[in-house]
Coordinates of C-alpha atoms in Angstrom, one line a residue:
Chain O
M1 CA -11.8 -15.6 9.0
S2 CA -12.1 -16.7 5.4
E3 CA -9.1 -18.0 3.5
P4 CA -6.5 -15.3 3.3
L5 CA -6.2 -13.7 -0.2
L6 CA -3.7 -11.1 0.7
L7 CA -0.9 -11.1 3.2
F8 CA 1.4 -8.4 4.5
D9 CA 4.4 -10.1 6.0
N10 CA 6.6 -7.6 8.0
V11 CA 6.2 -4.9 5.3
V12 CA 8.2 -1.7 5.7
K13 CA 8.1 1.2 3.4
R14 CA 10.6 4.0 3.6
F15 CA 10.9 7.2 1.6
G16 CA 14.4 8.3 2.3
D17 CA 14.6 8.7 6.1
F18 CA 10.9 8.8 6.5
V19 CA 9.3 5.5 7.4
A20 CA 5.7 5.6 6.0
V21 CA 4.8 2.0 7.0
K22 CA 6.5 0.3 9.9
R23 CA 6.5 -3.5 10.0
M24 CA 3.0 -4.3 8.9
N25 CA 1.5 -7.7 9.3
L26 CA -2.0 -8.2 8.0
E27 CA -4.2 -10.8 6.5
I28 CA -7.1 -10.0 4.3
G29 CA -9.6 -12.7 3.4
K30 CA -11.3 -13.6 0.1
G31 CA -14.5 -11.6 -0.3
E32 CA -13.8 -9.4 2.7
F33 CA -14.6 -5.7 2.8
I34 CA -11.8 -4.2 4.7
A35 CA -11.4 -0.5 5.5
I36 CA -8.0 1.1 6.4
M37 CA -8.6 4.2 8.4
G38 CA -6.4 6.7 10.1
P39 CA -5.4 10.4 10.1
S40 CA -3.6 11.9 7.1
G41 CA 0.0 10.7 7.0
C42 CA -0.6 7.5 8.8
G43 CA 0.5 5.3 5.9
K44 CA -2.9 4.1 4.8
T45 CA -2.6 5.4 1.2
T46 CA 1.0 4.1 1.0
T47 CA -0.3 0.7 2.0
L48 CA -2.9 0.8 -0.8
R49 CA -0.4 2.0 -3.3
M50 CA 1.9 -1.0 -2.4
L51 CA -1.0 -3.3 -3.2
A52 CA -1.4 -1.7 -6.6
G53 CA 2.3 -1.9 -7.2
L54 CA 2.7 1.8 -7.5
E55 CA 5.2 1.6 -4.6
S56 CA 7.3 -1.4 -3.7
P57 CA 8.0 -2.4 -0.1
S58 CA 11.4 -1.5 1.3
E59 CA 11.3 -4.7 3.4
G60 CA 9.1 -7.7 3.9
E61 CA 6.7 -9.3 1.4
I62 CA 3.2 -8.7 0.1
R63 CA 1.6 -12.0 -1.1
L64 CA -1.6 -12.2 -3.2
D65 CA -3.0 -15.7 -3.5
G66 CA 0.3 -17.0 -2.3
R67 CA 2.3 -15.2 -5.0
V68 CA 5.0 -12.7 -3.9
M69 CA 4.0 -9.3 -5.4
N70 CA 6.9 -7.1 -4.4
N71 CA 8.4 -6.8 -7.9
V72 CA 5.3 -7.3 -10.0
K73 CA 4.8 -4.2 -12.2
P74 CA 1.5 -2.3 -11.8
H75 CA 0.4 -3.1 -15.3
E76 CA 1.1 -6.8 -14.7
R77 CA -1.3 -7.0 -11.7
D78 CA -5.0 -7.3 -11.6
T79 CA -5.5 -4.9 -8.7
P80 CA -7.6 -2.1 -10.1
M81 CA -8.0 1.0 -8.0
V82 CA -10.6 3.8 -7.7
W83 CA -8.8 7.0 -7.2
Q84 CA -9.8 9.9 -4.9
S85 CA -9.6 12.1 -7.9
L86 CA -11.3 9.3 -9.9
A87 CA -8.5 9.7 -12.6
L88 CA -10.9 9.3 -15.5
F89 CA -9.4 9.9 -18.9
P90 CA -10.8 13.3 -20.1
F91 CA -10.0 12.5 -23.7
L92 CA -12.3 9.4 -23.7
N93 CA -16.0 9.3 -23.1
A94 CA -17.7 7.3 -20.4
R95 CA -17.9 4.0 -22.3
E96 CA -14.3 4.3 -23.7
N97 CA -13.1 4.9 -20.2
V98 CA -14.7 1.7 -19.1
E99 CA -13.4 -0.2 -22.1
F100 CA -9.8 0.9 -21.4
G101 CA -8.7 -2.0 -19.2
L102 CA -10.4 -4.5 -21.6
K103 CA -8.5 -3.0 -24.6
M104 CA -5.3 -3.5 -22.7
R105 CA -6.2 -7.1 -22.2
G106 CA -6.6 -7.5 -25.9
L107 CA -10.3 -8.0 -26.1
D108 CA -12.0 -7.4 -29.5
A109 CA -14.1 -4.3 -30.0
A110 CA -17.5 -6.0 -29.9
T111 CA -16.8 -7.8 -26.6
R112 CA -15.4 -4.7 -25.1
H113 CA -18.4 -2.6 -26.1
Q114 CA -20.8 -5.1 -24.8
K115 CA -19.0 -5.6 -21.4
A116 CA -18.6 -1.9 -20.9
L117 CA -22.3 -1.3 -21.6
T118 CA -23.3 -4.1 -19.2
W119 CA -21.3 -2.5 -16.4
L120 CA -22.5 1.0 -17.1
D121 CA -26.0 -0.4 -17.1
R122 CA -25.4 -2.2 -13.8
L123 CA -24.4 1.1 -12.2
G124 CA -27.3 2.9 -13.7
M125 CA -25.2 4.8 -16.2
S126 CA -26.3 3.3 -19.6
E127 CA -27.9 6.5 -20.8
F128 CA -24.6 8.3 -20.2
A129 CA -22.4 5.8 -22.1
E130 CA -21.5 8.2 -24.9
R131 CA -21.2 11.3 -22.7
D132 CA -18.0 13.3 -22.4
I133 CA -16.5 12.9 -18.9
S134 CA -16.5 16.7 -18.3
T135 CA -20.3 16.7 -18.7
L136 CA -21.0 14.2 -15.9
S137 CA -21.7 15.1 -12.3
G138 CA -19.5 13.9 -9.4
G139 CA -21.8 10.9 -8.6
Q140 CA -22.0 9.9 -12.2
K141 CA -18.2 10.1 -12.6
Q142 CA -17.9 7.9 -9.5
R143 CA -20.0 5.3 -11.1
V144 CA -18.0 5.4 -14.3
A145 CA -14.8 5.0 -12.3
L146 CA -16.3 2.0 -10.5
A147 CA -17.4 0.4 -13.8
R148 CA -13.9 1.0 -15.2
S149 CA -12.3 -0.8 -12.3
L150 CA -14.8 -3.7 -12.1
V151 CA -15.3 -4.5 -15.8
T152 CA -12.1 -6.7 -15.9
E153 CA -13.7 -8.8 -13.1
P154 CA -10.8 -8.6 -10.7
Q155 CA -10.6 -10.6 -7.4
I156 CA -9.7 -7.4 -5.5
L157 CA -10.7 -3.8 -5.7
L158 CA -8.7 -1.0 -4.2
L159 CA -10.5 2.2 -3.2
D160 CA -8.6 5.4 -2.1
E161 CA -11.0 7.7 -0.4
P162 CA -13.4 7.5 -3.4
L163 CA -16.3 9.3 -1.7
S164 CA -14.4 12.2 -0.2
A165 CA -15.3 14.6 -3.0
L166 CA -19.0 13.9 -3.0
D167 CA -21.9 15.7 -1.3
A168 CA -23.1 14.2 2.0
H169 CA -26.4 12.8 0.6
L170 CA -24.5 11.2 -2.3
V171 CA -22.0 9.6 0.1
I172 CA -24.8 7.7 1.8
R173 CA -26.2 6.5 -1.5
M174 CA -22.8 5.5 -2.9
Q175 CA -22.0 3.6 0.3
S176 CA -25.0 1.3 -0.3
V177 CA -24.0 1.0 -4.0
L178 CA -20.5 -0.1 -2.9
T179 CA -21.6 -2.6 -0.2
N180 CA -24.2 -4.1 -2.5
L181 CA -21.7 -4.5 -5.3
Q182 CA -19.2 -6.1 -2.9
R183 CA -21.7 -8.6 -1.7
E184 CA -23.0 -9.5 -5.1
L185 CA -19.5 -9.9 -6.6
G186 CA -18.0 -11.6 -3.6
I187 CA -14.6 -9.9 -4.3
T188 CA -12.3 -8.3 -1.8
F189 CA -12.6 -4.6 -1.3
V190 CA -9.7 -2.7 0.4
Y191 CA -11.1 0.8 1.2
V192 CA -8.9 3.6 2.5
T193 CA -10.6 6.4 4.2
H194 CA -10.2 9.0 7.0
S195 CA -13.9 8.9 7.6
Q196 CA -15.1 6.8 10.5
S197 CA -18.7 6.7 9.3
E198 CA -17.7 5.4 5.9
A199 CA -15.4 2.7 7.4
F200 CA -17.9 1.6 10.0
A201 CA -20.9 1.6 7.7
M202 CA -19.4 -0.6 5.0
A203 CA -16.5 -2.7 6.3
D204 CA -16.4 -6.2 7.7
R205 CA -13.2 -5.3 9.4
V206 CA -11.4 -2.1 10.0
V207 CA -7.7 -1.5 10.2
I208 CA -6.8 1.6 12.3
M209 CA -3.4 3.0 11.4
S210 CA -1.3 5.6 13.3
N211 CA 2.2 6.8 12.3
G212 CA 2.8 3.9 9.9
E213 CA 1.7 1.3 12.4
V214 CA -1.4 -0.8 12.7
A215 CA -3.1 0.4 15.9
Q216 CA -6.0 -2.1 15.9
V217 CA -7.7 -4.5 13.5
G218 CA -11.2 -5.7 14.2
Q219 CA -14.9 -5.5 13.4
P220 CA -16.3 -2.0 13.6
K221 CA -18.3 -2.7 16.7
D222 CA -15.3 -4.1 18.6
I223 CA -13.2 -1.2 17.7
Y224 CA -15.9 1.2 18.8
R225 CA -16.7 -0.5 22.1
A226 CA -13.3 -2.0 22.9
P227 CA -10.5 0.2 21.6
A228 CA -7.1 -1.5 22.0
N229 CA -5.2 1.6 23.0
R230 CA -5.4 5.3 23.8
F231 CA -4.9 6.3 20.1
V232 CA -7.8 4.3 18.9
A233 CA -10.0 5.4 21.8
E234 CA -9.2 9.0 20.9
F235 CA -9.5 8.6 17.2
V236 CA -12.7 6.6 17.2
G237 CA -15.9 8.3 18.2
R238 CA -16.6 10.4 21.3
N239 CA -15.0 8.6 24.2
N240 CA -14.3 9.7 27.8
I241 CA -10.8 8.5 28.6
I242 CA -10.1 8.4 32.3
S243 CA -6.7 7.5 33.8
G244 CA -5.9 6.7 37.4
K245 CA -4.4 4.1 39.8
V246 CA -5.8 0.7 40.5
K247 CA -7.1 0.6 44.1
S248 CA -8.4 -2.9 44.1
A249 CA -9.1 -5.7 41.7
S250 CA -11.1 -8.9 42.3
K251 CA -13.8 -11.0 40.7
G252 CA -13.6 -9.5 37.3
K253 CA -13.9 -6.0 38.6
A254 CA -11.4 -3.3 39.3
V255 CA -11.7 -0.1 41.2
I256 CA -9.7 2.8 39.8
D257 CA -9.0 6.0 41.6
A258 CA -8.9 9.0 39.3
P259 CA -8.9 12.8 40.0
S260 CA -12.6 13.1 39.4
G261 CA -13.6 10.1 41.5
S262 CA -13.4 6.4 42.1
Y263 CA -14.8 4.1 39.4
T264 CA -15.6 0.5 39.0
V265 CA -14.9 -1.2 35.7
T266 CA -15.2 -4.8 34.5
A267 CA -11.9 -6.3 33.5
D268 CA -10.9 -9.5 31.8
A269 CA -7.3 -9.5 32.9
M270 CA -6.9 -8.3 36.5
P271 CA -4.7 -5.3 36.8
K272 CA -2.3 -5.1 39.8
P273 CA -3.4 -2.8 42.6
G274 CA -1.3 0.4 42.5
A275 CA -0.7 0.1 38.7
E276 CA -1.6 2.9 36.3
A277 CA -4.8 2.2 34.5
T278 CA -6.9 3.9 31.8
F279 CA -10.5 3.1 30.9
V280 CA -12.9 4.5 28.3
I281 CA -16.6 5.1 28.7
S282 CA -18.1 6.1 25.4
A283 CA -20.2 9.2 25.4
D284 CA -23.4 7.5 24.3
L285 CA -23.3 5.0 27.3
V286 CA -23.4 7.7 29.9
R287 CA -26.8 8.6 31.6
V288 CA -27.6 12.2 32.6
T289 CA -29.9 12.8 35.5
G290 CA -30.8 15.8 37.6
S291 CA -30.4 14.0 41.0
K292 CA -27.9 11.5 42.2
P293 CA -28.8 8.1 40.8
K294 CA -28.2 4.6 42.2
A295 CA -25.4 3.4 40.0
E296 CA -22.0 1.7 40.1
N297 CA -20.4 4.8 38.8
A298 CA -21.6 8.4 39.3
V299 CA -20.0 11.8 39.0
A300 CA -21.4 15.2 39.4
A301 CA -20.5 17.7 36.7
R302 CA -21.5 21.2 35.5
L303 CA -22.7 21.8 32.0
I304 CA -20.2 23.8 29.9
S305 CA -21.6 23.7 26.4
E306 CA -23.7 21.6 24.1
E307 CA -23.4 20.7 20.4
F308 CA -26.6 20.0 18.5
I309 CA -26.1 17.8 15.4
G310 CA -29.7 16.6 14.8
S311 CA -31.3 13.8 16.7
V312 CA -28.3 13.5 18.9
V313 CA -26.9 16.2 21.2
T314 CA -23.4 16.1 22.7
L315 CA -23.1 17.7 26.1
F316 CA -19.7 18.9 27.4
L317 CA -19.5 18.9 31.2
E318 CA -16.8 19.5 33.8
S319 CA -16.5 17.8 37.1
G320 CA -15.3 19.5 40.3
D321 CA -11.6 18.8 39.6
G322 CA -11.8 20.1 36.1
T323 CA -12.1 16.8 34.2
E324 CA -14.1 17.2 31.0
F325 CA -16.8 14.7 30.2
K326 CA -18.7 14.2 26.9
V327 CA -22.2 12.8 26.9
Q328 CA -24.4 12.0 24.0
V329 CA -28.1 12.1 24.5
Q330 CA -31.1 11.9 22.2
E331 CA -32.5 15.4 21.6
R332 CA -36.0 14.4 22.7
E333 CA -34.6 12.9 25.9
L334 CA -32.8 16.2 26.6
A335 CA -36.1 18.0 26.6
T336 CA -37.2 16.1 29.7
L337 CA -34.2 17.3 31.6
D338 CA -34.4 20.8 32.9
L339 CA -30.8 21.8 32.1
K340 CA -30.9 25.5 32.7
S341 CA -32.1 25.4 36.4
A342 CA -30.1 22.4 37.4
E343 CA -27.0 23.3 39.4
L344 CA -25.2 20.1 39.0
L345 CA -26.0 17.2 36.7
W346 CA -25.2 13.6 37.5
L347 CA -23.4 11.3 35.1
S348 CA -23.7 7.6 35.6
W349 CA -22.9 4.3 34.0
P350 CA -22.7 0.6 34.9
A351 CA -19.3 -1.0 35.4
A352 CA -19.8 -3.2 32.3
S353 CA -20.1 -0.2 30.0
A354 CA -16.6 1.0 30.7
H355 CA -13.7 -0.6 28.9
L356 CA -10.4 -1.0 30.5
L357 CA -7.6 -0.3 28.0
P358 CA -5.2 -3.2 27.8
G359 CA -1.7 -2.3 28.9
G360 CA -2.7 0.6 31.1
Chain S
M1 CA -22.4 58.1 -8.7
N2 CA -21.2 55.0 -10.5
P3 CA -21.5 55.9 -14.2
P4 CA -19.2 59.0 -14.2
E5 CA -16.6 57.1 -12.2
K6 CA -16.7 54.3 -14.7
K7 CA -16.3 56.7 -17.6
S8 CA -13.2 58.3 -16.1
L9 CA -11.8 54.8 -15.5
D10 CA -12.4 54.0 -19.2
L11 CA -10.5 57.1 -20.2
Y12 CA -7.6 56.1 -17.9
A13 CA -7.5 52.6 -19.4
M14 CA -7.7 54.0 -22.9
T15 CA -4.7 56.2 -22.2
W16 CA -2.6 53.2 -21.4
R17 CA -3.9 51.2 -24.3
L18 CA -3.3 53.9 -26.8
P19 CA 0.5 53.5 -27.4
V20 CA 0.1 49.8 -28.3
I21 CA -2.8 50.6 -30.7
V22 CA -0.8 53.4 -32.3
W23 CA 2.3 51.2 -32.6
Q24 CA 0.4 48.3 -34.0
T25 CA -1.4 50.5 -36.5
I26 CA 1.8 52.3 -37.7
F27 CA 4.2 49.5 -37.8
F28 CA 2.1 46.4 -38.4
V29 CA -1.4 47.0 -39.9
G30 CA -0.2 49.9 -42.1
P31 CA 2.8 48.1 -43.7
L32 CA 0.7 44.9 -44.1
L33 CA -2.0 46.8 -46.0
F34 CA 0.7 48.6 -48.0
M35 CA 2.2 45.2 -48.9
V36 CA -1.1 43.9 -50.2
A37 CA -1.5 47.1 -52.2
M38 CA 2.0 46.9 -53.5
S39 CA 1.4 43.4 -54.9
F40 CA -0.8 45.2 -57.5
F41 CA 1.9 47.8 -58.4
V42 CA 4.0 47.6 -61.5
V43 CA 7.7 48.1 -62.1
K44 CA 8.8 50.3 -65.0
N45 CA 12.5 51.1 -65.6
Y46 CA 13.5 49.6 -62.3
R47 CA 11.0 51.9 -60.6
M48 CA 7.9 50.9 -58.7
V49 CA 4.8 52.7 -60.1
E50 CA 1.4 52.7 -58.3
A51 CA -1.2 50.8 -60.2
F52 CA -3.9 48.2 -59.9
E53 CA -3.0 45.3 -62.1
F54 CA -3.1 41.6 -61.6
T55 CA 0.1 40.9 -63.7
N56 CA 2.3 40.2 -60.6
W57 CA -0.1 37.6 -59.3
E58 CA -0.5 36.0 -62.8
K59 CA 3.2 36.0 -63.4
M60 CA 4.2 34.5 -60.0
L61 CA 1.4 32.0 -59.5
G62 CA 1.5 30.9 -63.1
R63 CA 5.1 29.9 -63.0
G64 CA 6.4 26.5 -62.2
Y65 CA 9.4 27.7 -60.2
F66 CA 7.1 29.5 -57.6
W67 CA 5.2 26.3 -57.0
D68 CA 8.4 24.2 -56.8
S69 CA 9.7 26.6 -54.1
Y70 CA 6.3 26.6 -52.4
L71 CA 6.2 22.8 -52.2
L72 CA 9.9 22.6 -51.2
T73 CA 9.4 25.1 -48.4
L74 CA 6.2 23.4 -47.2
G75 CA 7.9 19.9 -47.3
L76 CA 11.1 21.1 -45.6
A77 CA 9.2 22.9 -42.8
S78 CA 7.0 19.8 -42.3
L79 CA 10.0 17.5 -42.2
S80 CA 11.7 19.9 -39.8
T81 CA 8.6 19.8 -37.5
V82 CA 8.5 16.0 -37.6
V83 CA 12.2 15.6 -36.9
A84 CA 12.3 18.3 -34.2
M85 CA 9.2 16.8 -32.4
L86 CA 10.7 13.3 -32.5
I87 CA 14.1 14.3 -31.3
A88 CA 12.7 16.6 -28.6
F89 CA 10.2 14.2 -27.2
P90 CA 12.5 11.7 -25.3
A91 CA 14.4 14.6 -23.9
A92 CA 11.3 16.5 -22.9
Y93 CA 9.8 13.3 -21.4
A94 CA 12.9 12.7 -19.3
L95 CA 12.9 16.3 -18.1
A96 CA 9.2 16.3 -17.3
F97 CA 9.0 12.9 -15.5
K98 CA 12.4 11.4 -14.8
V99 CA 14.5 14.1 -13.2
S100 CA 14.4 16.2 -10.0
D101 CA 12.8 19.7 -10.0
S102 CA 16.2 21.4 -9.7
A103 CA 17.7 19.3 -12.6
R104 CA 14.7 20.4 -14.7
R105 CA 15.3 24.1 -13.9
W106 CA 18.9 23.8 -14.8
A107 CA 18.1 22.0 -18.1
I108 CA 15.6 24.7 -19.0
F109 CA 18.2 27.3 -18.3
L110 CA 20.7 25.5 -20.5
L111 CA 18.1 25.3 -23.3
I112 CA 17.7 29.0 -23.1
I113 CA 21.5 29.7 -23.5
P114 CA 21.5 29.0 -27.3
F115 CA 19.2 32.1 -27.7
F116 CA 22.0 34.3 -26.2
T117 CA 24.0 34.1 -29.4
S118 CA 22.8 35.0 -32.9
Y119 CA 21.3 32.2 -34.9
L120 CA 23.4 33.3 -37.9
V121 CA 26.6 32.8 -35.9
R122 CA 25.4 29.4 -34.6
T123 CA 24.6 28.4 -38.2
F124 CA 28.1 29.3 -39.5
S125 CA 29.6 27.1 -36.8
W126 CA 28.1 24.1 -38.6
Y127 CA 30.5 24.8 -41.5
V128 CA 33.4 23.5 -39.4
I129 CA 31.4 20.4 -38.5
L130 CA 29.6 19.5 -41.8
A131 CA 32.2 20.6 -44.5
E132 CA 33.9 18.1 -46.8
S133 CA 37.0 18.6 -44.6
G134 CA 35.0 19.1 -41.5
V135 CA 34.9 17.3 -38.1
I136 CA 32.4 14.6 -39.1
N137 CA 34.1 13.7 -42.3
A138 CA 37.5 13.6 -40.6
I139 CA 36.2 11.2 -38.0
L140 CA 34.5 9.0 -40.6
G141 CA 37.7 9.1 -42.6
Y142 CA 39.5 7.3 -39.8
V143 CA 37.2 4.3 -40.2
G144 CA 37.4 4.5 -44.0
L145 CA 34.1 6.1 -44.7
G146 CA 33.2 9.2 -46.6
P147 CA 33.7 12.0 -47.3
Y148 CA 30.0 12.8 -47.4
T149 CA 28.6 16.0 -48.8
M150 CA 26.4 17.5 -46.1
L151 CA 26.7 21.2 -46.8
N152 CA 24.4 22.6 -49.5
T153 CA 22.0 19.7 -49.2
K154 CA 18.5 19.3 -47.7
F155 CA 20.2 17.5 -44.8
G156 CA 22.1 20.8 -44.2
T157 CA 18.9 22.8 -44.3
I158 CA 17.3 20.5 -41.7
V159 CA 20.4 20.7 -39.4
G160 CA 20.1 24.5 -39.7
Y161 CA 16.3 24.4 -38.8
M162 CA 17.1 22.2 -35.8
T163 CA 19.6 24.8 -34.6
L164 CA 16.9 27.3 -34.7
T165 CA 13.9 25.3 -33.4
L166 CA 15.1 22.4 -31.3
P167 CA 15.8 24.1 -27.9
L168 CA 12.5 25.9 -28.1
V169 CA 10.6 22.7 -29.0
V170 CA 12.2 20.8 -26.1
I171 CA 11.2 23.6 -23.7
L172 CA 7.6 23.8 -25.0
Q173 CA 7.2 20.0 -24.9
T174 CA 8.7 19.8 -21.4
F175 CA 6.1 22.3 -20.1
A176 CA 3.3 20.5 -22.0
L177 CA 4.3 17.2 -20.4
A178 CA 5.1 18.5 -16.9
N179 CA 1.6 19.8 -16.6
I180 CA -0.2 16.6 -17.1
D181 CA -1.8 14.8 -14.1
T182 CA 0.5 11.9 -13.3
R183 CA -2.3 10.1 -11.5
L184 CA -3.8 9.5 -14.9
V185 CA -0.6 7.8 -15.9
E186 CA -0.7 5.7 -12.8
A187 CA -4.4 4.9 -13.6
A188 CA -3.4 3.7 -17.0
H189 CA -0.7 1.4 -15.5
N190 CA -3.2 0.2 -13.0
L191 CA -5.6 -0.8 -15.8
G192 CA -2.9 -2.9 -17.4
C193 CA -1.4 -0.4 -19.9
K194 CA 2.3 -1.1 -20.6
P195 CA 4.7 1.8 -20.1
F196 CA 5.3 2.5 -23.9
A197 CA 1.6 2.1 -24.7
T198 CA 0.9 4.6 -21.8
V199 CA 3.0 7.3 -23.6
W200 CA 1.0 6.8 -26.7
R201 CA -2.5 6.3 -25.2
V202 CA -2.4 8.6 -22.2
V203 CA 0.6 11.0 -22.0
I204 CA 0.3 12.3 -25.6
P205 CA -3.5 12.8 -25.6
L206 CA -3.2 14.6 -22.2
A207 CA -0.4 16.9 -23.5
K208 CA -2.0 17.4 -26.9
T209 CA -2.6 21.1 -26.7
G210 CA 1.0 21.9 -25.7
L211 CA 2.5 19.5 -28.1
I212 CA 0.6 20.9 -31.1
I213 CA 1.7 24.4 -30.1
A214 CA 5.3 23.3 -29.9
A215 CA 5.0 21.8 -33.4
L216 CA 3.3 24.9 -34.7
F217 CA 6.1 27.1 -33.5
C218 CA 8.6 24.8 -35.1
F219 CA 6.7 24.9 -38.4
I220 CA 6.3 28.7 -38.4
L221 CA 10.0 29.3 -37.6
S222 CA 11.2 26.8 -40.2
F223 CA 8.8 27.9 -42.9
G224 CA 9.9 31.6 -42.7
D225 CA 13.6 30.9 -42.1
F226 CA 16.1 32.3 -44.6
V227 CA 19.4 31.5 -42.9
A228 CA 19.4 27.6 -42.9
P229 CA 18.3 27.0 -46.5
Y230 CA 20.6 29.8 -47.7
Y231 CA 23.8 29.0 -45.9
L232 CA 23.5 25.3 -45.1
G233 CA 21.1 24.2 -47.9
G234 CA 22.8 26.0 -50.8
S235 CA 19.6 27.9 -51.8
K236 CA 19.1 25.7 -54.9
P237 CA 16.3 25.3 -55.5
P238 CA 15.3 28.4 -53.4
T239 CA 12.8 28.2 -50.5
L240 CA 10.2 31.0 -50.4
P241 CA 12.2 33.3 -48.1
I242 CA 15.1 33.0 -50.5
L243 CA 12.8 33.6 -53.5
I244 CA 11.6 36.8 -51.9
I245 CA 15.3 38.1 -51.7
D246 CA 16.0 36.9 -55.2
T247 CA 12.9 38.6 -56.6
T248 CA 13.7 41.9 -54.9
K249 CA 17.3 41.8 -56.2
S250 CA 16.4 40.9 -59.8
G251 CA 14.9 44.0 -61.4
Q252 CA 13.6 45.6 -58.2
Q253 CA 10.5 43.4 -58.3
W254 CA 9.2 44.3 -54.9
P255 CA 5.6 43.9 -56.0
R256 CA 6.3 40.2 -57.0
A257 CA 8.1 39.6 -53.7
A258 CA 5.0 41.0 -52.0
V259 CA 3.0 38.3 -53.8
V260 CA 5.3 35.6 -52.4
A261 CA 5.1 37.1 -48.9
I262 CA 1.3 37.2 -49.0
M263 CA 1.2 33.6 -50.1
M264 CA 3.5 32.7 -47.2
M265 CA 1.3 34.6 -44.7
V266 CA -1.9 33.0 -46.0
T267 CA -0.2 29.6 -45.6
L268 CA 0.9 30.3 -42.1
F269 CA -2.5 31.6 -41.1
A270 CA -4.1 28.5 -42.5
V271 CA -1.7 26.2 -40.7
A272 CA -1.9 28.1 -37.4
F273 CA -5.7 28.1 -37.6
A274 CA -5.9 24.4 -38.3
A275 CA -3.3 23.6 -35.6
L276 CA -5.0 25.7 -32.9
T277 CA -8.4 24.2 -33.8
A278 CA -7.0 20.8 -33.4
A279 CA -5.1 21.8 -30.2
Y280 CA -8.2 23.1 -28.4
H281 CA -10.7 20.7 -29.9
K282 CA -12.8 19.2 -27.2
R283 CA -14.8 16.1 -27.7
G284 CA -18.3 17.0 -28.8
R285 CA -21.2 16.6 -26.3
S286 CA -23.7 14.0 -27.3

């Protein structure tokens, strides 16, 4: 990892009896795009607000570039934030909004003007510079808010669910605007979101939070394929989570007895036979066939329902003992399977596709 | 089927609107028009006679003492507005942002209590405090100061105006401030704006409409008030409301009092129009 710019050292945040953030330890590198993701109330926004100085930690330290930030007032920091509501000043026009931070830093009018226009231009907003905020569309306001935060050339930008109010097609476009900006500027982005697609599409690393605790930190792909615990496995994507008892374990492979069958999984750390174990097999790694395949793991299941979302279809199936399985297949692939007439379908996957959760 | 139903609904609605329309016509529009007409009447042998002459207007507007009163009233009401807005703001700010919801509710309740008692009674209570031998001078006397004359001065008038307007101005300002989006205040801090500067650059612009309306109420109440300038201000020189009383008393000059009243109303209309235009002014689209 690159040189740490930001450090959370045993940070705790309490609001009365409620503990919003429980003992957080996290390093964020220079020029890193980090996404903090989790369900609502998990403490992700509180974490971001502590970075901006809008809340101060109850315990522990937050260090930015080696400096302890706990008691630094918000206006004394250089940690601009892009709000979910955008928080643009309605009594100023687009350019004046962008100039606000520069004015506070005491820059003269001509320099402010020029810098604001440069940034508005960079975000494709130069023709709207003198426009009233209320006359701008959601996407345009978004760009003004970004320009306003970046015009002071900070080393870190905080983003609190900035795309959640936009239409789906705009979200995709703004994602590429954000990632390009981050790469060009080489500054650190801390991006809070509840959306997995936003976090995975943009971030170098993702922090998953649950009930005020960091559940997992890692690259999107690692989090997706190798969740650290049950919470992450359930929160991220469509996973089949299967629990059972370890029957045998040797040579990097473990056999687990579950109600729906006996499964072989690859394992780095060998679990003890007889111990409880849980593994995940993500829905897109499961094959569906009409007849029993030759595979390390296979289970027969009946189709319950299907969910069509475009090129990918999710099938919901049930095995003989009532365990529910989720399988994602390409729509065109599905056409080759004669689902209606098949009594039972066979689900199969190689042992290496399954991921054994550490700690059972 | 629809049209007849709609018609009967209109009749029903009209029935309910009628009392208000009748009331307003008889007791507001009627007297107002009569007052305008009256300003052209003449008084002969202490009796008002219907006429259409401009003498009242020429006599009143041509005299220095009317304009002295006019400017005095305008000045005092403006000063009252400035003083009330300045005194009220820190209190309203604290109530809007610094206290709990229940503390704010209690404070608003306490601010309503002054309206339970007559303003006239509250004004008289200032005698005890402001008089030469009153509470303030007694206390100042202990430290070797005074006595100061506070009754029958402009200071007394302003104290009286505050008695009338301050609770209302605090309440209106509190509502104006409590409704602003605090995320914008946080955004200002986040962009490097110091706390005091934020009040000036963000809080006040956001609360502009409500603050202007609070100031407008204060101005209207002070401008038309008779009690404070009469009992605490000593009525010399008279403000316009006192001038109206004096004019009716001296020689039954109701028509000339009507001239003063119309001038006051025209002024208040102009001020209210200007204030509301400023309050609801949105930035032009370009």
